[in-house]
Amino acid sequence: MNKSKLFIATALLIVLSFVTVALAQTGGDLTTPDMPQKMQDAIQKSLADPTHAANTQKVITPGAEPGFLGIPGAPQTGLIIGLLWAIWVGWIFSTVGAFGGIMAGVGHITIFGLADYAKAFGKGNPVNNLLTDSIRVSNQWLVGLSGCISSFNYYRMGRLVAPLGVCLAIGGVGGSWLVPELTAGKISLKAYIGYFGIIVFILGCFLIYEITPKGAAKKKEAKAAAQAFEKAVREKTDTSDQGVKIIEGRYTFMWIAVAVVVASALWINLIPGAKWVAYILVLIGWALTLLVGEIRFTFFGQEFSFKAWIPMVGGIAIAAIASFLGVGGGFLYVPFLTSVAGLPMFLVAGTSALCVLVGMIVSIFSYMVGKGVVIAWGLIGAELIGIFIGSMIGPRTSKYIPDKFLKIIFIVLAFYVGLRYTTKGFLGYSIVPPF
């Protein structure tokens, strides 16, 4: 692939992120250094509602030291703790290509206690809603930056299959809004989230099978490529020379498709009315993906190939699961890339990160510009520094971790997620953070 094209695309994604910040801050979002205007409005609105006024007056402590988002008596968010935790979030996401959102949530929800504080205002309270959205977008900023840095680093290292990540994103971004829009709440499987947890356990067991000699024998190309890469690392040779090289594929249709699908998501989230435009755009994007045809690439002497529509459909399916169950399904990209696409783990993290990056940019833009969600920029600033550090370290340390152990790290974290969803579904609460 032409390097300049990917560099330009990456630069545009980064610029779009900063445009999001600029647009979200215009119009006098902050009336005081401590509390955004949106939060003041939410508090006033809740006080005017008899069903929420008592809770709001009880939770907010007048005269107390301002905490999160300048609310008197709200939890204090230590910048040093945020930075250190963000280093871990950046490292784990950039190493295995998953669990960034969950780990970011552990920090904001459990370590800082922001979720319990938001819940104290009561369900439906405008303050609760704004705090919850702020936590969600804060998580997305961390994962988005990690995805950006990881994608760039892995591309330079020759360990990113950009067409595969983009095709997954085309399906995932389009499906993330189209599936809930079409079902309009008619299909909700949140009551079955416990069973989803069991499915995650089963998925983990299947991945364990894949690292056994019998399971690995079925993926000869991935095994041979991983062994050749590990040998090159041991011998300290330049691994980028034998990295991913695209030898067949139509990129024009692919880049147009992702741009059109992103436009559809922004339209449905930001522009009221004329939803048919978004429907047409997403269908055009998916149709163009069918024209991409087959993508062929090599990695350390092994040839891999896939038809562009397969990861697109996979992205739609993952988005549907996440939508119906009300969960973050990003971690499902990894087993898709290893088990369906047949990639070695050395290529998975960067490819998954690129896919997640596209979705995060759309989501952040929609929340902050479309809904005017506010975040604590002091905390986020410190955490983004940590994310930068962790995401620079991850791609450089992961090459020293054998392919098998990278998969084991993912399996352990998958069991963690499975335990969280299973207990949340059957017990009504999670026994592991974020609770």
Short mmCIF file of C-alpha atoms in Angstrom, two decimals:
data_model
loop_
_atom_site.label_atom_id
_atom_site.label_comp_id
_atom_site.label_asym_id
_atom_site.label_seq_id
_atom_site.Cartn_x
_atom_site.Cartn_y
_atom_site.Cartn_z
CA MET A 1 0.00 0.00 0.00
CA ASN A 2 1.20 3.55 -0.76
CA LYS A 3 2.56 4.84 2.54
CA SER A 4 1.71 8.45 1.81
CA LYS A 5 -1.99 7.55 1.44
CA LEU A 6 -2.13 5.90 4.85
CA PHE A 7 -0.19 8.75 6.45
CA ILE A 8 -2.65 11.25 4.95
CA ALA A 9 -5.63 9.20 6.13
CA THR A 10 -4.15 8.95 9.63
CA ALA A 11 -3.46 12.69 9.71
CA LEU A 12 -7.05 13.41 8.68
CA LEU A 13 -8.37 11.19 11.48
CA ILE A 14 -6.20 13.03 14.00
CA VAL A 15 -7.30 16.42 12.67
CA LEU A 16 -10.93 15.31 12.92
CA SER A 17 -10.35 14.47 16.59
CA PHE A 18 -9.05 17.98 17.28
CA VAL A 19 -11.91 19.51 15.31
CA THR A 20 -14.22 17.60 17.64
CA VAL A 21 -12.62 19.29 20.63
CA ALA A 22 -12.79 22.72 19.05
CA LEU A 23 -16.43 22.42 18.03
CA ALA A 24 -17.42 20.95 21.37
CA GLN A 25 -15.85 23.89 23.21
CA THR A 26 -17.35 26.66 21.12
CA GLY A 27 -20.49 28.45 22.15
CA GLY A 28 -19.54 29.05 25.78
CA ASP A 29 -19.64 25.51 27.13
CA LEU A 30 -17.87 26.67 30.28
CA THR A 31 -19.20 29.56 32.31
CA THR A 32 -16.79 29.08 35.23
CA PRO A 33 -13.42 27.41 35.54
CA ASP A 34 -14.97 24.72 37.73
CA MET A 35 -18.31 23.76 36.23
CA PRO A 36 -19.31 23.49 32.57
CA GLN A 37 -22.51 25.25 31.55
CA LYS A 38 -24.01 21.92 30.51
CA MET A 39 -23.62 20.62 34.05
CA GLN A 40 -25.16 23.77 35.51
CA ASP A 41 -28.10 23.37 33.16
CA ALA A 42 -28.50 19.70 34.13
CA ILE A 43 -28.49 20.56 37.84
CA GLN A 44 -31.07 23.33 37.37
CA LYS A 45 -33.24 21.03 35.30
CA SER A 46 -33.14 18.29 37.93
CA LEU A 47 -33.96 20.78 40.71
CA ALA A 48 -37.00 21.93 38.73
CA ASP A 49 -38.28 18.35 38.52
CA PRO A 50 -40.00 17.20 41.75
CA THR A 51 -39.03 13.58 41.08
CA HIS A 52 -35.30 14.41 41.06
CA ALA A 53 -34.93 17.56 43.15
CA ALA A 54 -34.59 15.79 46.52
CA ASN A 55 -31.86 13.43 45.30
CA THR A 56 -29.92 16.25 43.66
CA GLN A 57 -30.03 18.36 46.83
CA LYS A 58 -28.95 15.36 48.88
CA VAL A 59 -25.99 14.35 46.70
CA ILE A 60 -24.52 17.78 45.92
CA THR A 61 -22.83 19.32 48.95
CA PRO A 62 -22.87 23.15 48.80
CA GLY A 63 -19.58 24.66 49.91
CA ALA A 64 -17.67 21.39 49.55
CA GLU A 65 -14.51 21.18 47.48
CA PRO A 66 -15.37 20.91 43.77
CA GLY A 67 -14.70 17.47 42.35
CA PHE A 68 -15.39 15.85 39.00
CA LEU A 69 -16.74 18.40 36.49
CA GLY A 70 -16.65 21.07 39.20
CA ILE A 71 -19.52 19.57 41.23
CA PRO A 72 -19.20 20.38 44.96
CA GLY A 73 -18.57 17.17 46.87
CA ALA A 74 -18.06 15.04 43.76
CA PRO A 75 -15.24 12.43 43.73
CA GLN A 76 -11.73 13.82 43.37
CA THR A 77 -9.91 12.51 40.30
CA GLY A 78 -6.18 12.43 40.97
CA LEU A 79 -4.16 13.29 37.89
CA ILE A 80 -1.19 11.10 38.83
CA ILE A 81 -3.40 8.07 39.39
CA GLY A 82 -5.17 8.79 36.11
CA LEU A 83 -1.89 9.04 34.24
CA LEU A 84 -0.49 5.81 35.69
CA TRP A 85 -3.69 3.87 35.05
CA ALA A 86 -3.83 5.21 31.50
CA ILE A 87 -0.32 3.86 30.83
CA TRP A 88 -1.68 0.38 31.64
CA VAL A 89 -4.76 0.96 29.45
CA GLY A 90 -2.60 2.10 26.53
CA TRP A 91 -0.21 -0.82 26.94
CA ILE A 92 -2.80 -3.59 27.13
CA PHE A 93 -4.88 -2.23 24.25
CA SER A 94 -1.86 -1.70 22.01
CA THR A 95 -0.54 -5.15 22.90
CA VAL A 96 -3.60 -7.34 22.24
CA GLY A 97 -5.89 -4.92 20.39
CA ALA A 98 -8.75 -5.19 22.86
CA PHE A 99 -10.06 -4.41 26.38
CA GLY A 100 -9.06 -0.74 26.24
CA GLY A 101 -12.61 0.44 26.91
CA ILE A 102 -13.15 -2.02 29.74
CA MET A 103 -9.88 -1.08 31.42
CA ALA A 104 -10.54 2.63 30.96
CA GLY A 105 -13.93 2.00 32.56
CA VAL A 106 -12.30 0.29 35.54
CA GLY A 107 -10.36 3.50 36.14
CA HIS A 108 -13.22 5.96 35.77
CA ILE A 109 -15.97 3.82 37.26
CA THR A 110 -14.26 1.81 39.99
CA ILE A 111 -11.01 3.55 40.94
CA PHE A 112 -12.48 7.06 40.88
CA GLY A 113 -15.98 5.92 41.87
CA LEU A 114 -17.73 8.03 39.24
CA ALA A 115 -20.43 5.48 38.38
CA ASP A 116 -21.69 5.12 41.96
CA TYR A 117 -21.71 8.88 42.30
CA ALA A 118 -23.77 9.25 39.10
CA LYS A 119 -26.21 6.55 40.23
CA ALA A 120 -26.77 8.39 43.51
CA PHE A 121 -28.71 11.05 41.60
CA GLY A 122 -31.27 8.46 40.56
CA LYS A 123 -32.36 6.95 37.26
CA GLY A 124 -33.47 9.50 34.68
CA ASN A 125 -31.93 12.43 36.54
CA PRO A 126 -30.34 14.85 34.00
CA VAL A 127 -27.20 15.01 36.16
CA ASN A 128 -26.94 11.20 36.15
CA ASN A 129 -27.37 11.13 32.38
CA LEU A 130 -24.73 13.79 31.78
CA LEU A 131 -22.23 12.17 34.14
CA THR A 132 -22.78 8.77 32.53
CA ASP A 133 -22.23 10.19 29.05
CA SER A 134 -19.13 12.01 30.28
CA ILE A 135 -17.67 8.75 31.63
CA ARG A 136 -18.46 6.96 28.36
CA VAL A 137 -16.84 9.64 26.19
CA SER A 138 -13.83 9.83 28.52
CA ASN A 139 -13.29 6.11 27.96
CA GLN A 140 -13.61 6.63 24.22
CA TRP A 141 -10.97 9.37 24.19
CA LEU A 142 -8.47 7.02 25.81
CA VAL A 143 -9.22 4.13 23.46
CA GLY A 144 -9.32 6.44 20.43
CA LEU A 145 -5.88 7.91 21.05
CA SER A 146 -4.45 4.47 21.80
CA GLY A 147 -5.97 3.19 18.56
CA CYS A 148 -4.44 6.08 16.61
CA ILE A 149 -0.94 5.68 18.04
CA SER A 150 -1.04 1.88 17.89
CA SER A 151 -2.20 1.85 14.26
CA PHE A 152 0.56 4.25 13.23
CA ASN A 153 3.27 2.32 15.09
CA TYR A 154 2.17 -1.07 13.80
CA TYR A 155 1.96 0.24 10.25
CA ARG A 156 5.55 1.48 10.43
CA MET A 157 6.57 -1.91 11.82
CA GLY A 158 4.85 -3.77 8.99
CA ARG A 159 2.37 -5.39 11.38
CA LEU A 160 -0.91 -3.79 10.29
CA VAL A 161 -3.28 -5.23 7.68
CA ALA A 162 -4.95 -1.91 6.89
CA PRO A 163 -7.52 -3.20 4.33
CA LEU A 164 -8.76 -5.82 6.78
CA GLY A 165 -9.13 -3.30 9.60
CA VAL A 166 -10.90 -0.82 7.32
CA CYS A 167 -13.36 -3.44 6.02
CA LEU A 168 -14.18 -4.45 9.60
CA ALA A 169 -14.75 -0.79 10.42
CA ILE A 170 -17.05 -0.35 7.42
CA GLY A 171 -19.32 -3.04 8.81
CA GLY A 172 -18.92 -2.09 12.45
CA VAL A 173 -19.49 1.66 12.13
CA GLY A 174 -22.49 1.23 9.85
CA GLY A 175 -23.99 -1.54 11.95
CA SER A 176 -23.48 0.39 15.19
CA TRP A 177 -26.22 2.86 14.22
CA LEU A 178 -28.26 0.98 11.60
CA VAL A 179 -29.04 -2.10 13.72
CA PRO A 180 -30.52 -0.16 16.69
CA GLU A 181 -32.23 2.25 14.28
CA LEU A 182 -34.00 -0.56 12.42
CA THR A 183 -34.97 -2.52 15.52
CA ALA A 184 -35.98 0.68 17.38
CA GLY A 185 -35.90 -1.08 20.73
CA LYS A 186 -37.96 -4.04 19.46
CA ILE A 187 -35.07 -6.42 20.04
CA SER A 188 -33.36 -6.21 23.41
CA LEU A 189 -31.37 -9.10 24.76
CA LYS A 190 -30.06 -7.34 27.87
CA ALA A 191 -31.92 -9.89 29.99
CA TYR A 192 -29.70 -12.55 28.39
CA ILE A 193 -26.39 -10.85 29.09
CA GLY A 194 -25.52 -13.66 31.49
CA TYR A 195 -25.73 -16.15 28.65
CA PHE A 196 -23.49 -13.88 26.59
CA GLY A 197 -20.97 -14.18 29.42
CA ILE A 198 -21.16 -17.96 29.10
CA ILE A 199 -20.61 -17.63 25.34
CA VAL A 200 -17.49 -15.56 26.05
CA PHE A 201 -16.25 -18.39 28.29
CA ILE A 202 -16.88 -20.86 25.46
CA LEU A 203 -15.04 -18.54 23.07
CA GLY A 204 -12.11 -18.48 25.49
CA CYS A 205 -12.08 -22.29 25.58
CA PHE A 206 -12.07 -22.39 21.78
CA LEU A 207 -9.09 -20.04 21.72
CA ILE A 208 -7.35 -22.33 24.19
CA TYR A 209 -7.93 -25.17 21.74
CA GLU A 210 -6.37 -23.07 18.98
CA ILE A 211 -3.08 -22.81 20.85
CA THR A 212 -2.84 -26.59 21.27
CA PRO A 213 -0.71 -28.47 18.70
CA LYS A 214 -3.85 -29.90 17.07
CA GLY A 215 -5.58 -26.52 16.84
CA ALA A 216 -2.47 -24.68 15.64
CA ALA A 217 -1.93 -27.27 12.91
CA LYS A 218 -5.10 -26.03 11.18
CA LYS A 219 -3.59 -22.57 10.75
CA LYS A 220 -0.31 -23.41 9.12
CA GLU A 221 0.27 -20.02 7.51
CA ALA A 222 -0.28 -18.11 10.76
CA LYS A 223 1.95 -20.50 12.69
CA ALA A 224 4.75 -20.37 10.11
CA ALA A 225 4.60 -16.57 9.90
CA ALA A 226 4.63 -16.23 13.70
CA GLN A 227 7.63 -18.55 13.99
CA ALA A 228 9.53 -16.67 11.28
CA PHE A 229 8.76 -13.35 12.98
CA GLU A 230 9.86 -14.64 16.39
CA LYS A 231 13.10 -15.93 14.86
CA ALA A 232 13.80 -12.56 13.26
CA VAL A 233 13.24 -10.80 16.59
CA ARG A 234 15.63 -13.20 18.35
CA GLU A 235 18.26 -12.60 15.69
CA LYS A 236 17.64 -8.83 15.94
CA THR A 237 17.06 -8.39 12.22
CA ASP A 238 14.88 -5.68 10.69
CA THR A 239 11.38 -7.16 10.85
CA SER A 240 9.74 -4.35 8.86
CA ASP A 241 11.40 -5.58 5.63
CA GLN A 242 9.36 -8.77 5.78
CA GLY A 243 6.28 -7.13 7.22
CA VAL A 244 2.83 -6.87 5.67
CA LYS A 245 2.95 -6.24 1.93
CA ILE A 246 -0.32 -5.91 0.02
CA ILE A 247 -0.04 -7.64 -3.34
CA GLU A 248 -3.65 -7.42 -4.56
CA GLY A 249 -6.68 -5.25 -3.75
CA ARG A 250 -8.75 -2.28 -4.93
CA TYR A 251 -8.14 0.50 -2.41
CA THR A 252 -10.14 3.24 -4.09
CA PHE A 253 -13.49 1.57 -3.42
CA MET A 254 -12.41 0.70 0.12
CA TRP A 255 -11.50 4.26 1.14
CA ILE A 256 -14.61 5.69 -0.48
CA ALA A 257 -16.70 3.06 1.31
CA VAL A 258 -15.35 3.88 4.76
CA ALA A 259 -15.79 7.62 4.14
CA VAL A 260 -19.41 7.11 3.07
CA VAL A 261 -20.20 4.86 6.05
CA VAL A 262 -18.65 7.36 8.48
CA ALA A 263 -20.72 10.10 6.82
CA SER A 264 -23.87 8.00 7.36
CA ALA A 265 -23.12 7.64 11.08
CA LEU A 266 -22.46 11.35 11.49
CA TRP A 267 -25.64 12.21 9.57
CA ILE A 268 -27.90 10.01 11.71
CA ASN A 269 -26.35 11.36 14.92
CA LEU A 270 -26.03 15.04 14.09
CA ILE A 271 -28.73 15.95 11.59
CA PRO A 272 -32.39 15.72 12.64
CA GLY A 273 -34.77 14.43 10.00
CA ALA A 274 -34.09 13.08 6.51
CA LYS A 275 -32.89 9.76 7.92
CA TRP A 276 -33.23 8.25 4.48
CA VAL A 277 -29.96 9.99 3.52
CA ALA A 278 -28.08 8.04 6.20
CA TYR A 279 -29.72 4.78 5.05
CA ILE A 280 -28.67 5.39 1.47
CA LEU A 281 -25.13 6.33 2.47
CA VAL A 282 -24.54 3.21 4.57
CA LEU A 283 -25.95 0.94 1.86
CA ILE A 284 -23.72 2.62 -0.73
CA GLY A 285 -20.71 2.10 1.54
CA TRP A 286 -21.48 -1.57 2.00
CA ALA A 287 -22.14 -2.04 -1.73
CA LEU A 288 -18.80 -0.43 -2.59
CA THR A 289 -17.07 -2.88 -0.25
CA LEU A 290 -18.36 -5.72 -2.38
CA LEU A 291 -16.48 -4.18 -5.30
CA VAL A 292 -13.18 -4.27 -3.42
CA GLY A 293 -12.98 -7.99 -4.16
CA GLU A 294 -10.15 -10.10 -2.79
CA ILE A 295 -7.24 -8.72 -0.77
CA ARG A 296 -3.97 -10.64 -0.80
CA PHE A 297 -0.94 -9.85 1.33
CA THR A 298 2.23 -11.47 2.61
CA PHE A 299 3.83 -11.51 6.05
CA PHE A 300 7.20 -13.15 6.65
CA GLY A 301 7.01 -15.30 3.56
CA GLN A 302 3.44 -16.49 4.10
CA GLU A 303 0.56 -15.41 1.89
CA PHE A 304 -2.85 -14.57 3.33
CA SER A 305 -6.04 -13.55 1.55
CA PHE A 306 -9.64 -12.59 2.30
CA LYS A 307 -12.68 -11.30 0.45
CA ALA A 308 -13.55 -7.78 1.56
CA TRP A 309 -17.22 -8.54 2.22
CA ILE A 310 -16.40 -11.16 4.88
CA PRO A 311 -14.87 -8.78 7.48
CA MET A 312 -17.57 -6.24 6.58
CA VAL A 313 -20.29 -8.76 7.51
CA GLY A 314 -18.27 -9.70 10.59
CA GLY A 315 -18.24 -6.05 11.66
CA ILE A 316 -22.01 -5.81 11.20
CA ALA A 317 -22.55 -8.97 13.27
CA ILE A 318 -20.32 -7.74 16.09
CA ALA A 319 -22.12 -4.37 16.08
CA ALA A 320 -25.48 -6.17 16.25
CA ILE A 321 -24.40 -8.27 19.23
CA ALA A 322 -23.12 -5.19 21.06
CA SER A 323 -26.33 -3.31 20.29
CA PHE A 324 -28.77 -6.03 21.32
CA LEU A 325 -26.95 -6.82 24.56
CA GLY A 326 -25.94 -3.29 25.45
CA VAL A 327 -22.28 -4.22 25.77
CA GLY A 328 -19.02 -3.10 24.21
CA GLY A 329 -18.22 -5.68 21.54
CA GLY A 330 -14.85 -4.36 20.43
CA PHE A 331 -12.96 -7.26 21.99
CA LEU A 332 -14.77 -9.62 19.58
CA TYR A 333 -12.68 -8.24 16.73
CA VAL A 334 -9.65 -10.15 18.01
CA PRO A 335 -11.12 -13.69 17.82
CA PHE A 336 -12.55 -12.77 14.41
CA LEU A 337 -9.09 -11.78 13.19
CA THR A 338 -7.41 -14.88 14.58
CA SER A 339 -10.06 -17.54 14.01
CA VAL A 340 -11.86 -16.32 10.88
CA ALA A 341 -9.21 -14.24 9.11
CA GLY A 342 -6.48 -16.60 10.33
CA LEU A 343 -3.96 -13.94 11.35
CA PRO A 344 -1.09 -14.48 13.80
CA MET A 345 -1.41 -12.40 16.97
CA PHE A 346 1.49 -10.23 15.84
CA LEU A 347 -0.84 -8.69 13.23
CA VAL A 348 -4.02 -8.61 15.29
CA ALA A 349 -3.39 -5.72 17.69
CA GLY A 350 -2.67 -3.11 15.02
CA THR A 351 -5.45 -4.27 12.71
CA SER A 352 -8.00 -4.28 15.53
CA ALA A 353 -6.77 -0.88 16.73
CA LEU A 354 -7.36 0.66 13.29
CA CYS A 355 -10.91 -0.67 13.21
CA VAL A 356 -11.64 0.58 16.73
CA LEU A 357 -10.10 3.99 15.94
CA VAL A 358 -12.60 4.70 13.16
CA GLY A 359 -15.52 3.84 15.45
CA MET A 360 -14.17 5.95 18.32
CA ILE A 361 -13.77 9.06 16.17
CA VAL A 362 -17.37 8.79 14.97
CA SER A 363 -18.67 8.18 18.49
CA ILE A 364 -16.69 11.00 20.13
CA PHE A 365 -17.74 13.44 17.44
CA SER A 366 -21.39 12.43 17.78
CA TYR A 367 -21.46 12.70 21.59
CA MET A 368 -19.48 15.91 21.97
CA VAL A 369 -20.76 17.85 18.99
CA GLY A 370 -24.20 16.29 18.60
CA LYS A 371 -25.17 15.95 22.27
CA GLY A 372 -22.82 18.52 23.79
CA VAL A 373 -21.37 16.04 26.29
CA VAL A 374 -18.69 17.59 28.50
CA ILE A 375 -15.62 15.95 29.97
CA ALA A 376 -13.02 16.88 32.59
CA TRP A 377 -10.22 18.14 30.37
CA GLY A 378 -7.67 18.28 33.19
CA LEU A 379 -8.15 14.59 33.94
CA ILE A 380 -8.38 13.59 30.28
CA GLY A 381 -5.22 15.57 29.48
CA ALA A 382 -3.22 13.66 32.11
CA GLU A 383 -4.72 10.35 30.98
CA LEU A 384 -3.96 11.01 27.31
CA ILE A 385 -0.30 11.49 28.24
CA GLY A 386 -0.41 8.08 29.93
CA ILE A 387 -2.17 6.58 26.91
CA PHE A 388 0.55 7.98 24.64
CA ILE A 389 3.27 6.42 26.80
CA GLY A 390 1.56 3.04 27.07
CA SER A 391 0.67 2.92 23.38
CA MET A 392 4.24 3.70 22.36
CA ILE A 393 5.55 0.94 24.61
CA GLY A 394 3.01 -1.77 23.69
CA PRO A 395 3.92 -2.30 20.01
CA ARG A 396 7.61 -2.35 20.92
CA THR A 397 7.33 -4.88 23.75
CA SER A 398 4.74 -7.13 22.07
CA LYS A 399 7.26 -8.35 19.50
CA TYR A 400 9.22 -9.96 22.32
CA ILE A 401 6.14 -11.84 23.57
CA PRO A 402 5.60 -15.15 21.72
CA ASP A 403 2.46 -15.43 19.62
CA LYS A 404 1.12 -18.13 21.93
CA PHE A 405 1.49 -15.98 25.05
CA LEU A 406 -0.14 -12.98 23.37
CA LYS A 407 -3.15 -15.19 22.79
CA ILE A 408 -3.01 -16.41 26.40
CA ILE A 409 -3.10 -12.79 27.62
CA PHE A 410 -6.21 -12.25 25.52
CA ILE A 411 -7.80 -15.48 26.82
CA VAL A 412 -7.22 -14.48 30.46
CA LEU A 413 -8.84 -11.10 29.85
CA ALA A 414 -11.67 -12.76 27.90
CA PHE A 415 -12.44 -14.93 30.94
CA TYR A 416 -12.40 -11.76 33.02
CA VAL A 417 -15.01 -10.22 30.71
CA GLY A 418 -17.01 -13.45 30.69
CA LEU A 419 -17.06 -13.50 34.49
CA ARG A 420 -18.23 -9.88 34.56
CA TYR A 421 -21.12 -10.42 32.15
CA THR A 422 -22.14 -13.77 33.62
CA THR A 423 -22.39 -12.49 37.18
CA LYS A 424 -24.03 -9.26 36.05
CA GLY A 425 -26.63 -11.24 34.13
CA PHE A 426 -27.44 -13.92 36.70
CA LEU A 427 -26.69 -12.10 39.98
CA GLY A 428 -27.73 -8.61 38.94
CA TYR A 429 -24.25 -7.20 39.62
CA SER A 430 -20.68 -7.82 38.52
CA ILE A 431 -18.27 -9.34 41.05
CA VAL A 432 -15.29 -7.86 39.19
CA PRO A 433 -14.69 -4.22 38.21
CA PRO A 434 -16.11 -2.18 36.61
CA PHE A 435 -19.03 -3.11 38.86
#
